[in-house]
């Protein structure tokens, strides 16, 4: 049975201070919104979930490191915290854009929106706190560290998160049912997401390194495949999505036609973002596998 040993130094280290601000700012953000009860519809629910999720997990991380239980868990703690900080930064960043763009114009049009503006500011500062943690835990050049703390590992989290955003927008459009080309694109998004998520899970579970395969070269091969698949998706999706359709004018964001157009455009941009991410991932992975020499 693991023994508990208090580690108060974890609270006063730069990483501990960053996590303190993460907890404080995320708690302040969702408290301001909850008091004013301004979190209706899917966007508000997403924002509240993001702040609460990051708040709870950050408290758990701080508590486990404080009582000295983190290293006794049957997982790679550094991989887990690196992946979570990257995921939280991405989630908070998205929320810091989505929440004010939806709720501040609606609220300010009829009354004061000080609560919404303050929550947005706290969310932006919270993103900076998580970004600081990502920077503090990221593996430096030539440093032996956990995989998810390296640039390719952080990119894996980014790629999986962007794929989730794509799925949410594809579900809005429903246009993939009309053309086989769009169904191919959806298959590309699903295949790459599943494999990337599996890599993340196996890494955190300390299982990836035990696989009977040359790991670094296998990751390079997967990245080559992902780049080729995303190239096809980035080309095919806009061709079929915007075939025989034009942007509604005027485009009311609340109208189904405009929402569908915006979602299709969002999937197009996110496809290119993920394509760029996989290309950068391929470059870094190739450098780690074929260029970097062991010390």
PDB file of C-alpha atoms in Angstrom:
ATOM      1  CA  UNK A   1       0.000   0.000   0.000  1.00  0.00           C
ATOM      2  CA  UNK A   2       1.470   3.401  -0.968  1.00  0.00           C
ATOM      3  CA  UNK A   3       2.605   5.612   1.890  1.00  0.00           C
ATOM      4  CA  UNK A   4       1.497   9.239   2.062  1.00  0.00           C
ATOM      5  CA  UNK A   5       4.232  11.842   2.395  1.00  0.00           C
ATOM      6  CA  UNK A   6       3.354  15.517   2.392  1.00  0.00           C
ATOM      7  CA  UNK A   7       5.141  17.553  -0.253  1.00  0.00           C
ATOM      8  CA  UNK A   8       4.473  21.242   0.565  1.00  0.00           C
ATOM      9  CA  UNK A   9       7.171  22.314  -1.889  1.00  0.00           C
ATOM     10  CA  UNK A  10       4.778  21.407  -4.714  1.00  0.00           C
ATOM     11  CA  UNK A  11       2.598  24.378  -3.683  1.00  0.00           C
ATOM     12  CA  UNK A  12       5.328  27.018  -3.808  1.00  0.00           C
ATOM     13  CA  UNK A  13       7.115  25.878  -6.955  1.00  0.00           C
ATOM     14  CA  UNK A  14       6.475  27.818 -10.203  1.00  0.00           C
ATOM     15  CA  UNK A  15       4.275  24.945 -11.357  1.00  0.00           C
ATOM     16  CA  UNK A  16       2.336  24.975  -8.091  1.00  0.00           C
ATOM     17  CA  UNK A  17       1.768  28.732  -8.319  1.00  0.00           C
ATOM     18  CA  UNK A  18       0.506  28.374 -11.898  1.00  0.00           C
ATOM     19  CA  UNK A  19      -1.930  25.694 -10.760  1.00  0.00           C
ATOM     20  CA  UNK A  20      -3.119  27.901  -7.900  1.00  0.00           C
ATOM     21  CA  UNK A  21      -4.066  30.589 -10.423  1.00  0.00           C
ATOM     22  CA  UNK A  22      -5.749  27.975 -12.630  1.00  0.00           C
ATOM     23  CA  UNK A  23      -7.984  26.923  -9.749  1.00  0.00           C
ATOM     24  CA  UNK A  24      -8.705  30.484  -8.635  1.00  0.00           C
ATOM     25  CA  UNK A  25      -9.475  31.855 -12.095  1.00  0.00           C
ATOM     26  CA  UNK A  26     -11.590  28.922 -13.319  1.00  0.00           C
ATOM     27  CA  UNK A  27     -13.592  28.999 -10.071  1.00  0.00           C
ATOM     28  CA  UNK A  28     -14.127  32.751 -10.435  1.00  0.00           C
ATOM     29  CA  UNK A  29     -15.225  32.379 -14.065  1.00  0.00           C
ATOM     30  CA  UNK A  30     -17.929  29.778 -13.488  1.00  0.00           C
ATOM     31  CA  UNK A  31     -19.038  31.478 -10.251  1.00  0.00           C
ATOM     32  CA  UNK A  32     -19.676  34.778 -12.047  1.00  0.00           C
ATOM     33  CA  UNK A  33     -21.693  33.034 -14.747  1.00  0.00           C
ATOM     34  CA  UNK A  34     -23.584  30.854 -12.253  1.00  0.00           C
ATOM     35  CA  UNK A  35     -24.564  33.842 -10.107  1.00  0.00           C
ATOM     36  CA  UNK A  36     -26.003  35.620 -13.112  1.00  0.00           C
ATOM     37  CA  UNK A  37     -27.438  32.358 -14.510  1.00  0.00           C
ATOM     38  CA  UNK A  38     -26.265  33.223 -17.991  1.00  0.00           C
ATOM     39  CA  UNK A  39     -25.239  29.855 -19.402  1.00  0.00           C
ATOM     40  CA  UNK A  40     -28.222  28.658 -21.406  1.00  0.00           C
ATOM     41  CA  UNK A  41     -28.065  26.601 -24.650  1.00  0.00           C
ATOM     42  CA  UNK A  42     -25.202  24.389 -25.828  1.00  0.00           C
ATOM     43  CA  UNK A  43     -22.583  27.162 -25.813  1.00  0.00           C
ATOM     44  CA  UNK A  44     -23.284  28.127 -22.220  1.00  0.00           C
ATOM     45  CA  UNK A  45     -23.316  24.495 -21.133  1.00  0.00           C
ATOM     46  CA  UNK A  46     -19.977  23.914 -22.835  1.00  0.00           C
ATOM     47  CA  UNK A  47     -18.467  26.964 -21.147  1.00  0.00           C
ATOM     48  CA  UNK A  48     -19.664  25.936 -17.678  1.00  0.00           C
ATOM     49  CA  UNK A  49     -18.483  22.374 -18.221  1.00  0.00           C
ATOM     50  CA  UNK A  50     -15.028  23.590 -19.314  1.00  0.00           C
ATOM     51  CA  UNK A  51     -14.487  25.832 -16.298  1.00  0.00           C
ATOM     52  CA  UNK A  52     -15.827  23.243 -13.832  1.00  0.00           C
ATOM     53  CA  UNK A  53     -13.920  20.351 -15.402  1.00  0.00           C
ATOM     54  CA  UNK A  54     -10.602  22.202 -15.371  1.00  0.00           C
ATOM     55  CA  UNK A  55     -11.249  23.430 -11.815  1.00  0.00           C
ATOM     56  CA  UNK A  56     -11.961  19.943 -10.459  1.00  0.00           C
ATOM     57  CA  UNK A  57      -9.087  18.172 -12.226  1.00  0.00           C
ATOM     58  CA  UNK A  58      -6.606  20.879 -11.207  1.00  0.00           C
ATOM     59  CA  UNK A  59      -7.646  20.494  -7.566  1.00  0.00           C
ATOM     60  CA  UNK A  60      -7.192  16.721  -7.831  1.00  0.00           C
ATOM     61  CA  UNK A  61      -3.730  17.177  -9.393  1.00  0.00           C
ATOM     62  CA  UNK A  62      -2.630  19.609  -6.669  1.00  0.00           C
ATOM     63  CA  UNK A  63      -4.017  17.395  -3.888  1.00  0.00           C
ATOM     64  CA  UNK A  64      -2.337  14.233  -5.187  1.00  0.00           C
ATOM     65  CA  UNK A  65       1.027  15.962  -5.489  1.00  0.00           C
ATOM     66  CA  UNK A  66       0.643  17.565  -2.055  1.00  0.00           C
ATOM     67  CA  UNK A  67       0.038  14.255  -0.273  1.00  0.00           C
ATOM     68  CA  UNK A  68       2.733  12.490  -2.317  1.00  0.00           C
ATOM     69  CA  UNK A  69       0.383  10.008  -3.956  1.00  0.00           C
ATOM     70  CA  UNK A  70       0.908  11.088  -7.565  1.00  0.00           C
ATOM     71  CA  UNK A  71       3.950   8.918  -8.293  1.00  0.00           C
ATOM     72  CA  UNK A  72       2.265   5.844  -6.769  1.00  0.00           C
ATOM     73  CA  UNK A  73      -0.575   5.806  -9.313  1.00  0.00           C
ATOM     74  CA  UNK A  74      -0.454   3.109 -12.019  1.00  0.00           C
ATOM     75  CA  UNK A  75       0.080   5.645 -14.793  1.00  0.00           C
ATOM     76  CA  UNK A  76       2.676   8.033 -16.115  1.00  0.00           C
ATOM     77  CA  UNK A  77       1.969  11.085 -13.964  1.00  0.00           C
ATOM     78  CA  UNK A  78       4.080  13.484 -16.034  1.00  0.00           C
ATOM     79  CA  UNK A  79       2.369  12.337 -19.237  1.00  0.00           C
ATOM     80  CA  UNK A  80      -1.039  12.750 -17.607  1.00  0.00           C
ATOM     81  CA  UNK A  81      -0.381  16.261 -16.282  1.00  0.00           C
ATOM     82  CA  UNK A  82       1.214  17.367 -19.564  1.00  0.00           C
ATOM     83  CA  UNK A  83      -1.733  16.079 -21.572  1.00  0.00           C
ATOM     84  CA  UNK A  84      -4.255  17.614 -19.182  1.00  0.00           C
ATOM     85  CA  UNK A  85      -2.599  21.038 -19.129  1.00  0.00           C
ATOM     86  CA  UNK A  86      -2.541  21.091 -22.941  1.00  0.00           C
ATOM     87  CA  UNK A  87      -6.156  19.943 -23.145  1.00  0.00           C
ATOM     88  CA  UNK A  88      -7.271  22.460 -20.513  1.00  0.00           C
ATOM     89  CA  UNK A  89      -5.456  25.286 -22.314  1.00  0.00           C
ATOM     90  CA  UNK A  90      -7.235  24.390 -25.555  1.00  0.00           C
ATOM     91  CA  UNK A  91     -10.635  24.062 -23.874  1.00  0.00           C
ATOM     92  CA  UNK A  92     -10.288  27.341 -21.970  1.00  0.00           C
ATOM     93  CA  UNK A  93      -9.040  29.103 -25.107  1.00  0.00           C
ATOM     94  CA  UNK A  94     -12.080  27.916 -27.064  1.00  0.00           C
ATOM     95  CA  UNK A  95     -14.417  28.946 -24.262  1.00  0.00           C
ATOM     96  CA  UNK A  96     -12.778  32.370 -23.993  1.00  0.00           C
ATOM     97  CA  UNK A  97     -13.758  32.944 -27.619  1.00  0.00           C
ATOM     98  CA  UNK A  98     -17.138  31.211 -27.774  1.00  0.00           C
ATOM     99  CA  UNK A  99     -18.686  32.521 -24.549  1.00  0.00           C
ATOM    100  CA  UNK A 100     -18.219  36.266 -25.113  1.00  0.00           C
ATOM    101  CA  UNK A 101     -19.090  36.032 -28.821  1.00  0.00           C
ATOM    102  CA  UNK A 102     -22.447  34.439 -27.964  1.00  0.00           C
ATOM    103  CA  UNK A 103     -23.472  35.933 -24.621  1.00  0.00           C
ATOM    104  CA  UNK A 104     -21.970  39.412 -24.453  1.00  0.00           C
ATOM    105  CA  UNK A 105     -23.702  40.803 -27.595  1.00  0.00           C
ATOM    106  CA  UNK A 106     -27.079  39.365 -26.502  1.00  0.00           C
ATOM    107  CA  UNK A 107     -26.763  40.660 -22.953  1.00  0.00           C
ATOM    108  CA  UNK A 108     -25.247  44.074 -23.745  1.00  0.00           C
ATOM    109  CA  UNK A 109     -27.990  44.792 -26.263  1.00  0.00           C
ATOM    110  CA  UNK A 110     -30.595  44.965 -23.507  1.00  0.00           C
ATOM    111  CA  UNK A 111     -28.763  45.472 -20.174  1.00  0.00           C
ATOM    112  CA  UNK A 112     -25.398  45.603 -18.487  1.00  0.00           C
ATOM    113  CA  UNK A 113     -23.032  42.741 -19.222  1.00  0.00           C
ATOM    114  CA  UNK A 114     -20.446  43.239 -16.476  1.00  0.00           C
ATOM    115  CA  UNK A 115     -20.748  39.664 -15.188  1.00  0.00           C
ATOM    116  CA  UNK A 116     -20.186  38.203 -18.655  1.00  0.00           C
ATOM    117  CA  UNK A 117     -17.255  40.528 -19.340  1.00  0.00           C
ATOM    118  CA  UNK A 118     -15.639  39.687 -15.994  1.00  0.00           C
ATOM    119  CA  UNK A 119     -16.106  35.937 -16.598  1.00  0.00           C
ATOM    120  CA  UNK A 120     -14.505  36.322 -20.027  1.00  0.00           C
ATOM    121  CA  UNK A 121     -11.524  38.157 -18.524  1.00  0.00           C
ATOM    122  CA  UNK A 122     -11.071  35.455 -15.870  1.00  0.00           C
ATOM    123  CA  UNK A 123     -11.271  32.800 -18.575  1.00  0.00           C
ATOM    124  CA  UNK A 124      -8.573  34.531 -20.633  1.00  0.00           C
ATOM    125  CA  UNK A 125      -6.276  34.781 -17.603  1.00  0.00           C
ATOM    126  CA  UNK A 126      -7.004  31.130 -16.819  1.00  0.00           C
ATOM    127  CA  UNK A 127      -5.906  30.176 -20.328  1.00  0.00           C
ATOM    128  CA  UNK A 128      -2.631  32.008 -19.725  1.00  0.00           C
ATOM    129  CA  UNK A 129      -2.139  30.071 -16.475  1.00  0.00           C
ATOM    130  CA  UNK A 130      -2.556  26.732 -18.272  1.00  0.00           C
ATOM    131  CA  UNK A 131      -0.309  27.927 -21.106  1.00  0.00           C
ATOM    132  CA  UNK A 132       2.376  28.714 -18.509  1.00  0.00           C
ATOM    133  CA  UNK A 133       2.100  25.155 -17.189  1.00  0.00           C
ATOM    134  CA  UNK A 134       2.455  23.774 -20.707  1.00  0.00           C
ATOM    135  CA  UNK A 135       5.600  25.859 -21.114  1.00  0.00           C
ATOM    136  CA  UNK A 136       7.014  24.820 -17.729  1.00  0.00           C
ATOM    137  CA  UNK A 137       6.474  21.089 -18.284  1.00  0.00           C
ATOM    138  CA  UNK A 138       7.388  20.919 -21.964  1.00  0.00           C
ATOM    139  CA  UNK A 139      10.466  18.829 -22.644  1.00  0.00           C
ATOM    140  CA  UNK A 140      13.398  20.923 -23.814  1.00  0.00           C
ATOM    141  CA  UNK A 141      15.567  20.127 -26.832  1.00  0.00           C
ATOM    142  CA  UNK A 142      17.631  16.999 -26.167  1.00  0.00           C
ATOM    143  CA  UNK A 143      16.002  16.391 -22.791  1.00  0.00           C
ATOM    144  CA  UNK A 144      14.914  12.868 -21.849  1.00  0.00           C
ATOM    145  CA  UNK A 145      11.342  13.237 -20.672  1.00  0.00           C
ATOM    146  CA  UNK A 146       7.865  11.825 -21.057  1.00  0.00           C
ATOM    147  CA  UNK A 147       6.458  11.602 -24.577  1.00  0.00           C
ATOM    148  CA  UNK A 148       3.380  13.784 -24.004  1.00  0.00           C
ATOM    149  CA  UNK A 149       5.610  16.563 -22.634  1.00  0.00           C
ATOM    150  CA  UNK A 150       7.468  16.716 -25.951  1.00  0.00           C
ATOM    151  CA  UNK A 151       6.307  18.714 -28.962  1.00  0.00           C
ATOM    152  CA  UNK A 152       4.956  15.618 -30.803  1.00  0.00           C
ATOM    153  CA  UNK A 153       3.092  14.575 -27.654  1.00  0.00           C
ATOM    154  CA  UNK A 154       1.513  17.996 -27.165  1.00  0.00           C
ATOM    155  CA  UNK A 155       0.582  18.013 -30.849  1.00  0.00           C
ATOM    156  CA  UNK A 156      -1.183  14.667 -30.347  1.00  0.00           C
ATOM    157  CA  UNK A 157      -3.439  16.311 -27.742  1.00  0.00           C
ATOM    158  CA  UNK A 158      -4.035  19.256 -30.083  1.00  0.00           C
ATOM    159  CA  UNK A 159      -4.903  16.953 -32.992  1.00  0.00           C
ATOM    160  CA  UNK A 160      -7.385  14.954 -30.912  1.00  0.00           C
ATOM    161  CA  UNK A 161      -9.029  18.114 -29.586  1.00  0.00           C
ATOM    162  CA  UNK A 162      -9.397  19.681 -33.030  1.00  0.00           C
ATOM    163  CA  UNK A 163     -10.945  16.425 -34.265  1.00  0.00           C
ATOM    164  CA  UNK A 164     -13.530  16.680 -31.471  1.00  0.00           C
ATOM    165  CA  UNK A 165     -14.381  20.207 -32.617  1.00  0.00           C
ATOM    166  CA  UNK A 166     -14.746  18.913 -36.168  1.00  0.00           C
ATOM    167  CA  UNK A 167     -17.146  16.203 -35.001  1.00  0.00           C
ATOM    168  CA  UNK A 168     -19.305  18.763 -33.195  1.00  0.00           C
ATOM    169  CA  UNK A 169     -19.549  20.914 -36.332  1.00  0.00           C
ATOM    170  CA  UNK A 170     -20.107  17.964 -38.680  1.00  0.00           C
ATOM    171  CA  UNK A 171     -23.020  16.895 -36.487  1.00  0.00           C
ATOM    172  CA  UNK A 172     -24.593  20.330 -37.050  1.00  0.00           C
ATOM    173  CA  UNK A 173     -24.304  20.245 -40.835  1.00  0.00           C
ATOM    174  CA  UNK A 174     -25.466  16.630 -41.427  1.00  0.00           C
ATOM    175  CA  UNK A 175     -24.257  17.249 -44.994  1.00  0.00           C
ATOM    176  CA  UNK A 176     -21.996  14.191 -44.993  1.00  0.00           C
ATOM    177  CA  UNK A 177     -25.082  12.066 -45.621  1.00  0.00           C
ATOM    178  CA  UNK A 178     -25.480  13.524 -49.117  1.00  0.00           C
ATOM    179  CA  UNK A 179     -22.098  12.815 -50.733  1.00  0.00           C
ATOM    180  CA  UNK A 180     -19.718   9.843 -50.541  1.00  0.00           C
ATOM    181  CA  UNK A 181     -16.840  12.325 -50.630  1.00  0.00           C
ATOM    182  CA  UNK A 182     -17.954  13.885 -47.358  1.00  0.00           C
ATOM    183  CA  UNK A 183     -18.394  10.435 -45.855  1.00  0.00           C
ATOM    184  CA  UNK A 184     -14.774   9.754 -46.775  1.00  0.00           C
ATOM    185  CA  UNK A 185     -13.754  12.946 -44.976  1.00  0.00           C
ATOM    186  CA  UNK A 186     -15.688  11.875 -41.889  1.00  0.00           C
ATOM    187  CA  UNK A 187     -13.928   8.501 -42.036  1.00  0.00           C
ATOM    188  CA  UNK A 188     -10.557  10.295 -42.179  1.00  0.00           C
ATOM    189  CA  UNK A 189     -11.420  12.385 -39.124  1.00  0.00           C
ATOM    190  CA  UNK A 190     -12.571   9.293 -37.211  1.00  0.00           C
ATOM    191  CA  UNK A 191      -9.596   7.084 -38.123  1.00  0.00           C
ATOM    192  CA  UNK A 192      -6.997   9.703 -37.212  1.00  0.00           C
ATOM    193  CA  UNK A 193      -8.835  10.651 -34.013  1.00  0.00           C
ATOM    194  CA  UNK A 194      -9.111   7.046 -32.800  1.00  0.00           C
ATOM    195  CA  UNK A 195      -5.449   6.250 -33.456  1.00  0.00           C
ATOM    196  CA  UNK A 196      -4.249   9.525 -31.910  1.00  0.00           C
ATOM    197  CA  UNK A 197      -6.427   9.034 -28.840  1.00  0.00           C
ATOM    198  CA  UNK A 198      -5.162   5.460 -28.517  1.00  0.00           C
ATOM    199  CA  UNK A 199      -1.566   6.719 -28.574  1.00  0.00           C
ATOM    200  CA  UNK A 200      -2.365   9.208 -25.793  1.00  0.00           C
ATOM    201  CA  UNK A 201      -4.112   6.594 -23.642  1.00  0.00           C
ATOM    202  CA  UNK A 202      -1.371   3.992 -24.093  1.00  0.00           C
ATOM    203  CA  UNK A 203       1.278   6.585 -23.245  1.00  0.00           C
ATOM    204  CA  UNK A 204      -0.454   7.661 -20.042  1.00  0.00           C
ATOM    205  CA  UNK A 205      -1.005   4.004 -19.133  1.00  0.00           C
ATOM    206  CA  UNK A 206       2.695   3.232 -19.658  1.00  0.00           C
ATOM    207  CA  UNK A 207       1.823   0.697 -22.334  1.00  0.00           C
ATOM    208  CA  UNK A 208       3.122   2.369 -25.488  1.00  0.00           C
ATOM    209  CA  UNK A 209       6.800   1.700 -24.840  1.00  0.00           C
ATOM    210  CA  UNK A 210       6.117  -1.993 -24.142  1.00  0.00           C
ATOM    211  CA  UNK A 211       4.622  -2.676 -27.580  1.00  0.00           C
ATOM    212  CA  UNK A 212       6.752  -5.060 -29.714  1.00  0.00           C
ATOM    213  CA  UNK A 213       7.313  -2.462 -32.459  1.00  0.00           C
ATOM    214  CA  UNK A 214       9.938   0.206 -33.199  1.00  0.00           C
ATOM    215  CA  UNK A 215       7.979   2.988 -31.547  1.00  0.00           C
ATOM    216  CA  UNK A 216       9.550   6.142 -32.997  1.00  0.00           C
ATOM    217  CA  UNK A 217       9.566   4.840 -36.568  1.00  0.00           C
ATOM    218  CA  UNK A 218       5.989   3.597 -36.193  1.00  0.00           C
ATOM    219  CA  UNK A 219       4.878   7.073 -35.083  1.00  0.00           C
ATOM    220  CA  UNK A 220       6.605   8.566 -38.112  1.00  0.00           C
ATOM    221  CA  UNK A 221       4.789   6.113 -40.365  1.00  0.00           C
ATOM    222  CA  UNK A 222       1.450   6.958 -38.755  1.00  0.00           C
ATOM    223  CA  UNK A 223       2.083  10.677 -39.154  1.00  0.00           C
ATOM    224  CA  UNK A 224       2.845  10.182 -42.848  1.00  0.00           C
ATOM    225  CA  UNK A 225      -0.456   8.323 -43.228  1.00  0.00           C
ATOM    226  CA  UNK A 226      -2.353  10.985 -41.252  1.00  0.00           C
ATOM    227  CA  UNK A 227      -0.903  13.777 -43.395  1.00  0.00           C
ATOM    228  CA  UNK A 228      -1.912  12.007 -46.603  1.00  0.00           C
ATOM    229  CA  UNK A 229      -5.423  11.343 -45.281  1.00  0.00           C
ATOM    230  CA  UNK A 230      -5.901  14.929 -44.107  1.00  0.00           C
ATOM    231  CA  UNK A 231      -4.658  16.272 -47.449  1.00  0.00           C
ATOM    232  CA  UNK A 232      -7.517  14.456 -49.143  1.00  0.00           C
ATOM    233  CA  UNK A 233     -10.020  15.629 -46.517  1.00  0.00           C
ATOM    234  CA  UNK A 234      -8.847  19.252 -46.706  1.00  0.00           C
ATOM    235  CA  UNK A 235      -9.405  19.181 -50.471  1.00  0.00           C
ATOM    236  CA  UNK A 236     -12.591  17.114 -50.698  1.00  0.00           C
ATOM    237  CA  UNK A 237     -14.554  18.654 -47.800  1.00  0.00           C
ATOM    238  CA  UNK A 238     -14.810  22.229 -49.179  1.00  0.00           C
ATOM    239  CA  UNK A 239     -15.436  20.977 -52.734  1.00  0.00           C
ATOM    240  CA  UNK A 240     -18.515  18.965 -51.742  1.00  0.00           C
ATOM    241  CA  UNK A 241     -19.665  21.125 -48.823  1.00  0.00           C
ATOM    242  CA  UNK A 242     -19.995  24.298 -50.885  1.00  0.00           C
ATOM    243  CA  UNK A 243     -21.140  22.681 -54.117  1.00  0.00           C
ATOM    244  CA  UNK A 244     -24.204  24.521 -55.475  1.00  0.00           C
ATOM    245  CA  UNK A 245     -24.512  26.534 -52.250  1.00  0.00           C
ATOM    246  CA  UNK A 246     -23.825  30.152 -51.401  1.00  0.00           C
ATOM    247  CA  UNK A 247     -23.600  32.010 -48.128  1.00  0.00           C
ATOM    248  CA  UNK A 248     -27.045  33.245 -47.037  1.00  0.00           C
ATOM    249  CA  UNK A 249     -27.387  37.003 -47.278  1.00  0.00           C
ATOM    250  CA  UNK A 250     -28.107  38.397 -44.795  1.00  0.00           C
ATOM    251  CA  UNK A 251     -26.637  35.648 -42.612  1.00  0.00           C
ATOM    252  CA  UNK A 252     -28.478  35.481 -39.305  1.00  0.00           C
ATOM    253  CA  UNK A 253     -26.437  33.202 -37.005  1.00  0.00           C
ATOM    254  CA  UNK A 254     -29.674  31.854 -35.519  1.00  0.00           C
ATOM    255  CA  UNK A 255     -31.067  30.692 -38.860  1.00  0.00           C
ATOM    256  CA  UNK A 256     -30.486  27.002 -39.784  1.00  0.00           C
ATOM    257  CA  UNK A 257     -29.082  27.866 -43.213  1.00  0.00           C
ATOM    258  CA  UNK A 258     -26.521  30.298 -41.810  1.00  0.00           C
ATOM    259  CA  UNK A 259     -25.601  27.944 -38.960  1.00  0.00           C
ATOM    260  CA  UNK A 260     -25.014  25.163 -41.472  1.00  0.00           C
ATOM    261  CA  UNK A 261     -22.859  27.403 -43.654  1.00  0.00           C
ATOM    262  CA  UNK A 262     -20.775  28.560 -40.694  1.00  0.00           C
ATOM    263  CA  UNK A 263     -20.327  24.966 -39.507  1.00  0.00           C
ATOM    264  CA  UNK A 264     -19.159  23.823 -42.935  1.00  0.00           C
ATOM    265  CA  UNK A 265     -16.714  26.706 -43.077  1.00  0.00           C
ATOM    266  CA  UNK A 266     -15.519  25.860 -39.562  1.00  0.00           C
ATOM    267  CA  UNK A 267     -14.852  22.234 -40.525  1.00  0.00           C
ATOM    268  CA  UNK A 268     -12.870  23.451 -43.538  1.00  0.00           C
ATOM    269  CA  UNK A 269     -10.590  25.662 -41.437  1.00  0.00           C
ATOM    270  CA  UNK A 270     -10.201  23.041 -38.702  1.00  0.00           C
ATOM    271  CA  UNK A 271      -9.246  20.443 -41.323  1.00  0.00           C
ATOM    272  CA  UNK A 272      -6.415  22.704 -42.466  1.00  0.00           C
ATOM    273  CA  UNK A 273      -5.390  23.371 -38.855  1.00  0.00           C
ATOM    274  CA  UNK A 274      -5.119  19.650 -38.174  1.00  0.00           C
ATOM    275  CA  UNK A 275      -3.309  19.077 -41.454  1.00  0.00           C
ATOM    276  CA  UNK A 276      -0.704  21.654 -40.432  1.00  0.00           C
ATOM    277  CA  UNK A 277      -0.484  20.065 -36.967  1.00  0.00           C
ATOM    278  CA  UNK A 278       0.153  16.603 -38.454  1.00  0.00           C
ATOM    279  CA  UNK A 279       2.801  18.034 -40.798  1.00  0.00           C
ATOM    280  CA  UNK A 280       4.623  19.698 -37.881  1.00  0.00           C
ATOM    281  CA  UNK A 281       4.198  16.468 -35.893  1.00  0.00           C
ATOM    282  CA  UNK A 282       5.743  14.531 -38.770  1.00  0.00           C
ATOM    283  CA  UNK A 283       8.731  16.895 -38.911  1.00  0.00           C
ATOM    284  CA  UNK A 284       9.410  16.645 -35.171  1.00  0.00           C
ATOM    285  CA  UNK A 285       8.819  12.885 -35.065  1.00  0.00           C
ATOM    286  CA  UNK A 286      11.174  12.339 -38.000  1.00  0.00           C
ATOM    287  CA  UNK A 287      13.812  14.450 -36.286  1.00  0.00           C
ATOM    288  CA  UNK A 288      13.459  12.395 -33.085  1.00  0.00           C
ATOM    289  CA  UNK A 289      13.582   9.088 -34.958  1.00  0.00           C
ATOM    290  CA  UNK A 290      16.277   9.695 -37.571  1.00  0.00           C
ATOM    291  CA  UNK A 291      18.258  12.808 -36.685  1.00  0.00           C
ATOM    292  CA  UNK A 292      18.615  13.048 -32.918  1.00  0.00           C
ATOM    293  CA  UNK A 293      21.504  10.959 -31.660  1.00  0.00           C
ATOM    294  CA  UNK A 294      21.506   9.542 -28.152  1.00  0.00           C
ATOM    295  CA  UNK A 295      23.755  11.336 -25.663  1.00  0.00           C
TER     296      UNK A 295
END
